[in-house]
Short mmCIF file of C-alpha atoms and ligand atoms in Angstrom, two decimals:
data_model
loop_
_atom_site.label_atom_id
_atom_site.label_comp_id
_atom_site.label_asym_id
_atom_site.label_seq_id
_atom_site.Cartn_x
_atom_site.Cartn_y
_atom_site.Cartn_z
CA MET A 170 -53.10 -71.40 126.26
CA SER A 171 -52.87 -73.00 123.35
CA LEU A 172 -52.94 -72.80 119.92
CA GLN A 173 -55.39 -74.30 117.86
CA TRP A 174 -54.28 -76.29 115.10
CA HIS A 175 -56.36 -77.68 111.67
CA GLU A 176 -53.93 -80.22 110.17
CA PHE A 177 -54.48 -81.50 106.59
CA ALA A 178 -53.81 -84.29 104.31
CA ASN A 179 -51.77 -82.09 101.21
CA LYS A 180 -51.92 -78.66 100.24
CA ASP A 181 -54.66 -78.58 98.10
CA GLU A 182 -57.03 -79.73 101.34
CA LEU A 183 -55.33 -76.91 102.64
CA ASP A 184 -56.31 -74.32 100.07
CA LEU A 185 -59.81 -76.03 99.79
CA ASN A 186 -60.52 -75.51 103.69
CA LEU A 187 -58.44 -72.17 104.57
CA ALA A 188 -60.65 -70.75 101.54
CA HIS A 189 -63.65 -72.24 102.95
CA SER A 190 -63.15 -71.08 106.03
CA ILE A 191 -61.96 -67.25 105.21
CA ALA A 192 -65.63 -67.48 102.10
CA GLU A 193 -67.88 -68.09 105.01
CA GLN A 194 -66.48 -65.12 108.26
CA LEU A 195 -66.33 -62.77 104.98
CA LYS A 196 -69.97 -63.55 104.69
CA GLN A 197 -70.72 -63.35 108.21
CA ALA A 198 -68.83 -59.74 108.07
CA ILE A 199 -71.55 -59.15 105.05
CA ALA A 200 -74.74 -59.84 107.08
CA GLU A 201 -73.67 -58.50 110.27
CA ARG A 202 -71.93 -54.90 109.38
CA GLY A 203 -72.34 -54.84 105.36
CA THR A 204 -69.83 -55.17 103.92
CA ALA A 205 -66.22 -57.42 105.39
CA SER A 206 -62.37 -56.25 104.74
CA LEU A 207 -59.65 -58.94 104.51
CA ALA A 208 -55.94 -58.58 104.63
CA VAL A 209 -53.69 -61.41 103.00
CA SER A 210 -50.04 -61.97 103.05
CA GLY A 211 -47.84 -62.63 99.98
CA GLY A 212 -44.76 -65.05 99.61
CA ARG A 213 -44.87 -68.22 98.41
CA THR A 214 -47.92 -69.87 100.25
CA PRO A 215 -50.98 -69.05 99.57
CA ALA A 216 -51.44 -69.11 95.61
CA GLY A 217 -53.42 -71.91 96.17
CA MET A 218 -55.46 -71.07 98.61
CA PHE A 219 -56.56 -67.54 96.96
CA LYS A 220 -57.42 -69.67 93.38
CA ALA A 221 -59.33 -71.55 95.76
CA LEU A 222 -61.02 -68.61 97.59
CA ARG A 223 -61.39 -66.55 94.37
CA THR A 224 -64.10 -68.95 93.02
CA SER A 225 -66.14 -68.42 95.76
CA PRO A 226 -70.16 -67.11 95.75
CA ILE A 227 -70.32 -64.33 98.03
CA ASP A 228 -71.11 -60.61 97.27
CA TRP A 229 -67.76 -59.29 96.87
CA ALA A 230 -68.69 -56.06 95.71
CA LYS A 231 -68.39 -55.36 100.13
CA VAL A 232 -65.45 -56.49 100.02
CA ASN A 233 -61.98 -55.11 100.86
CA ILE A 234 -58.86 -56.18 100.17
CA THR A 235 -55.43 -55.41 101.17
CA LEU A 236 -52.32 -56.31 102.20
CA VAL A 237 -50.09 -57.73 105.54
CA ASP A 238 -47.17 -57.00 103.90
CA GLU A 239 -46.00 -54.96 101.07
CA ARG A 240 -42.36 -55.29 99.52
CA TRP A 241 -41.25 -51.35 98.64
CA VAL A 242 -41.18 -52.56 94.34
CA PRO A 243 -43.65 -51.26 91.78
CA ASN A 244 -46.64 -53.40 91.02
CA ASP A 245 -45.57 -54.69 87.88
CA HIS A 246 -42.50 -56.31 89.65
CA ALA A 247 -41.57 -60.20 89.59
CA ASP A 248 -41.03 -59.59 94.03
CA SER A 249 -44.49 -57.79 94.46
CA ASN A 250 -46.82 -59.43 96.31
CA GLU A 251 -49.41 -56.79 95.52
CA ARG A 252 -48.83 -58.31 91.99
CA LEU A 253 -49.45 -62.25 93.47
CA THR A 254 -52.14 -60.45 94.77
CA ARG A 255 -53.90 -59.53 91.60
CA GLU A 256 -52.75 -62.33 89.53
CA ASN A 257 -54.48 -65.19 91.61
CA LEU A 258 -56.85 -63.96 93.89
CA LEU A 259 -58.44 -60.89 92.02
CA GLN A 260 -59.27 -63.23 89.98
CA GLU A 261 -63.18 -64.71 88.60
CA ASN A 262 -65.77 -63.57 91.35
CA ALA A 263 -63.17 -61.86 93.27
CA ALA A 264 -61.82 -59.39 90.78
CA ALA A 265 -65.87 -57.72 91.82
CA ALA A 266 -63.52 -56.14 95.53
CA ASN A 267 -62.06 -53.54 95.33
CA PHE A 268 -57.67 -53.93 96.16
CA ILE A 269 -56.13 -51.16 99.08
CA SER A 270 -52.59 -51.16 97.44
CA MET A 271 -49.52 -51.41 99.96
CA VAL A 272 -47.64 -49.03 97.60
CA ASN A 273 -46.96 -45.48 95.84
CA GLU A 274 -44.82 -43.30 94.06
CA SER A 275 -42.51 -42.45 97.43
CA ALA A 276 -39.01 -43.43 97.08
CA THR A 277 -39.04 -45.57 100.25
CA PRO A 278 -41.57 -46.73 102.47
CA HIS A 279 -40.34 -44.48 105.81
CA GLU A 280 -41.23 -41.48 103.32
CA GLY A 281 -44.36 -43.55 101.27
CA LEU A 282 -46.29 -44.02 104.58
CA ALA A 283 -48.22 -41.27 106.02
CA GLY A 284 -49.98 -42.17 101.58
CA ILE A 285 -50.97 -44.74 103.19
CA GLU A 286 -52.50 -44.64 106.21
CA LEU A 287 -54.99 -42.32 104.37
CA GLN A 288 -56.14 -44.83 101.74
CA LEU A 289 -55.79 -48.43 104.33
CA ASN A 290 -58.95 -45.42 105.37
CA VAL A 291 -61.44 -46.74 103.53
CA ILE A 292 -61.41 -50.01 106.00
CA LYS A 293 -62.95 -50.18 108.87
CA TRP A 294 -60.74 -50.48 111.49
CA PRO A 295 -60.45 -53.55 112.88
CA ILE A 296 -60.28 -55.49 109.95
CA ASP A 297 -62.76 -58.60 110.01
CA ILE A 298 -60.14 -61.15 108.62
CA LEU A 299 -55.73 -61.30 108.05
CA ILE A 300 -54.35 -64.36 107.25
CA LEU A 301 -50.28 -64.11 108.53
CA GLY A 302 -47.36 -66.18 107.08
CA MET A 303 -43.85 -66.81 108.68
CA GLY A 304 -40.96 -67.24 107.44
CA ASP A 305 -38.22 -69.22 108.55
CA ASP A 306 -36.83 -66.80 111.29
CA GLY A 307 -39.98 -66.27 112.45
CA HIS A 308 -40.65 -62.99 111.20
CA THR A 309 -44.79 -62.67 110.51
CA ALA A 310 -45.32 -59.66 107.64
CA SER A 311 -42.30 -58.13 107.89
CA LEU A 312 -42.15 -57.87 111.44
CA PHE A 313 -38.18 -59.05 110.89
CA PRO A 314 -36.43 -60.64 113.75
CA ASN A 315 -33.38 -57.77 114.10
CA ALA A 316 -34.78 -55.15 111.97
CA ILE A 317 -33.78 -51.62 113.30
CA GLU A 318 -37.80 -50.50 113.47
CA LEU A 319 -38.42 -53.98 114.57
CA GLU A 320 -40.19 -52.49 118.35
CA ALA A 321 -40.94 -49.02 116.53
CA ALA A 322 -43.68 -51.63 114.49
CA CYS A 323 -44.92 -53.98 117.64
CA ALA A 324 -46.34 -49.83 119.25
CA SER A 325 -46.28 -48.01 117.07
CA THR A 326 -50.75 -46.69 117.33
CA ASN A 327 -50.59 -46.28 113.02
CA LEU A 328 -51.88 -48.69 111.33
CA VAL A 329 -47.77 -49.67 109.18
CA ALA A 330 -44.43 -49.37 109.83
CA ALA A 331 -41.75 -49.10 107.71
CA VAL A 332 -38.98 -51.83 107.83
CA THR A 333 -36.18 -52.86 106.61
CA PRO A 334 -34.88 -56.21 107.21
CA PRO A 335 -31.91 -57.73 108.00
CA ALA A 336 -31.60 -60.29 105.79
CA ALA A 337 -34.27 -60.39 103.18
CA PRO A 338 -34.65 -58.12 99.79
CA HIS A 339 -36.13 -54.68 99.72
CA GLN A 340 -37.99 -52.38 102.37
CA ARG A 341 -40.86 -53.87 103.63
CA ILE A 342 -44.13 -51.85 104.88
CA THR A 343 -46.87 -53.70 107.39
CA LEU A 344 -48.94 -53.49 109.50
CA THR A 345 -48.09 -52.29 112.86
CA LEU A 346 -48.76 -54.94 115.95
CA PRO A 347 -51.19 -53.22 117.37
CA THR A 348 -52.93 -52.98 113.80
CA ILE A 349 -52.26 -56.92 113.10
CA ALA A 350 -53.31 -58.00 116.62
CA GLN A 351 -57.04 -56.29 116.70
CA ALA A 352 -57.96 -57.55 113.93
CA ARG A 353 -61.72 -59.06 114.44
CA ASN A 354 -59.79 -62.84 113.45
CA VAL A 355 -56.43 -64.35 113.37
CA LEU A 356 -55.91 -67.10 110.64
CA VAL A 357 -52.17 -68.61 109.64
CA HIS A 358 -51.20 -70.36 106.52
CA ILE A 359 -48.15 -71.95 107.04
CA THR A 360 -46.82 -75.44 105.25
CA GLY A 361 -44.28 -78.15 106.19
CA THR A 362 -42.66 -79.47 109.35
CA GLY A 363 -40.06 -77.11 109.80
CA LYS A 364 -42.44 -74.84 110.17
CA LYS A 365 -44.87 -76.79 112.32
CA GLU A 366 -41.58 -76.93 114.16
CA LEU A 367 -39.86 -73.19 114.16
CA LEU A 368 -43.88 -71.89 115.63
CA ASN A 369 -43.63 -74.60 118.22
CA THR A 370 -41.07 -73.39 119.72
CA ALA A 371 -41.71 -69.93 118.93
CA MET A 372 -45.15 -70.57 121.15
CA GLN A 373 -43.04 -72.58 124.51
CA GLU A 374 -43.34 -71.19 127.74
CA GLN A 375 -39.44 -69.41 128.27
CA LYS A 376 -39.67 -66.18 128.60
CA ALA A 377 -36.30 -65.80 127.05
CA ILE A 378 -38.19 -67.78 123.55
CA THR A 379 -40.27 -64.67 123.14
CA ASP A 380 -39.43 -61.46 122.43
CA LEU A 381 -36.84 -63.51 119.76
CA TYR A 382 -39.64 -64.65 117.55
CA PRO A 383 -42.57 -61.97 116.51
CA ILE A 384 -44.86 -64.42 115.43
CA ARG A 385 -44.55 -65.35 119.18
CA ARG A 386 -45.24 -61.21 120.02
CA VAL A 387 -48.79 -61.64 117.15
CA LEU A 388 -50.46 -64.53 119.22
CA ASP A 389 -49.19 -63.68 122.54
CA GLN A 390 -51.84 -61.17 121.74
CA VAL A 391 -54.02 -63.35 120.11
CA LYS A 392 -53.85 -67.16 120.99
CA SER A 393 -57.20 -67.16 121.98
CA THR A 394 -58.73 -66.44 119.12
CA ALA A 395 -56.03 -66.96 116.29
CA GLN A 396 -56.19 -70.04 114.25
CA VAL A 397 -53.23 -72.23 112.82
CA TYR A 398 -53.94 -74.21 109.31
CA TRP A 399 -50.70 -76.29 108.57
CA THR A 400 -50.23 -79.45 106.07
CA ALA A 401 -46.61 -80.58 106.03
C1 6PG B 23 -44.06 -61.84 102.50
C2 6PG B 23 -45.53 -62.01 103.79
C3 6PG B 23 -44.49 -62.45 104.93
C4 6PG B 23 -44.29 -63.86 104.60
C5 6PG B 23 -43.33 -65.34 104.90
C6 6PG B 23 -43.67 -66.51 104.48
O1 6PG B 23 -44.25 -60.20 101.80
O2 6PG B 23 -42.81 -62.63 102.31
O3 6PG B 23 -46.13 -61.47 103.52
O4 6PG B 23 -45.31 -62.58 105.74
O5 6PG B 23 -46.22 -64.75 104.76
O6 6PG B 23 -42.10 -64.97 104.96
O7 6PG B 23 -43.19 -66.92 103.30
P1 6PG B 23 -43.35 -67.60 102.62
O8 6PG B 23 -44.85 -68.42 102.12
O9 6PG B 23 -43.00 -67.70 100.63
O10 6PG B 23 -42.32 -69.30 103.27
#
């Protein structure tokens, strides 16, 4: 089964349409269950979408927001996904949402895991909406190819796992593959022709591809429902 792609003329159109879809899904979750939950990715791609989403007229006080993954840095660090989310999403209407951090005072994510697992229990799992990015190496969340913890993070029954990226900076904490795959709605947010080609390559049928790209491992479990939002 092939993925469902939504393609847009430019980044502004993509950001507006993706923000609209997320807001509609949050509204629906609130209507059905009384509260809603959203996990967002960091990196360079989401800031514009965050700014479009934060003005949505929904009951943000009923929304729990957390991260798909975090770099193990203080939450005011330039590379912190929490800082990116606080500065760009948790503003205006969305300032009323409850944010659950993915870092604590522990020296390493491995030591901090149990505490984060407890913090995340505020959310009624499975999460309602989860937004994935994708790196140029086919990683998604912090499921990095060749990371020593990759197989454990793909098999774990915990909510989160610690990961050491082989090439990218900072140790990471990430939702595990089973946690991601159980999300009620998975949206993939990517830009650029290079990432489109990479995602198409990762989804090819050859068996040799399957284990190479973590994005493929995730999408194999959710591809009948996952939606890809893309612009060049
Ligand atoms: C992170 C992420 C990560 C990200 C991809 C894409 O903390 O880095 O959450 O999985 O989504 O690396 O990053 P860009 O948007 O910067 O290309």
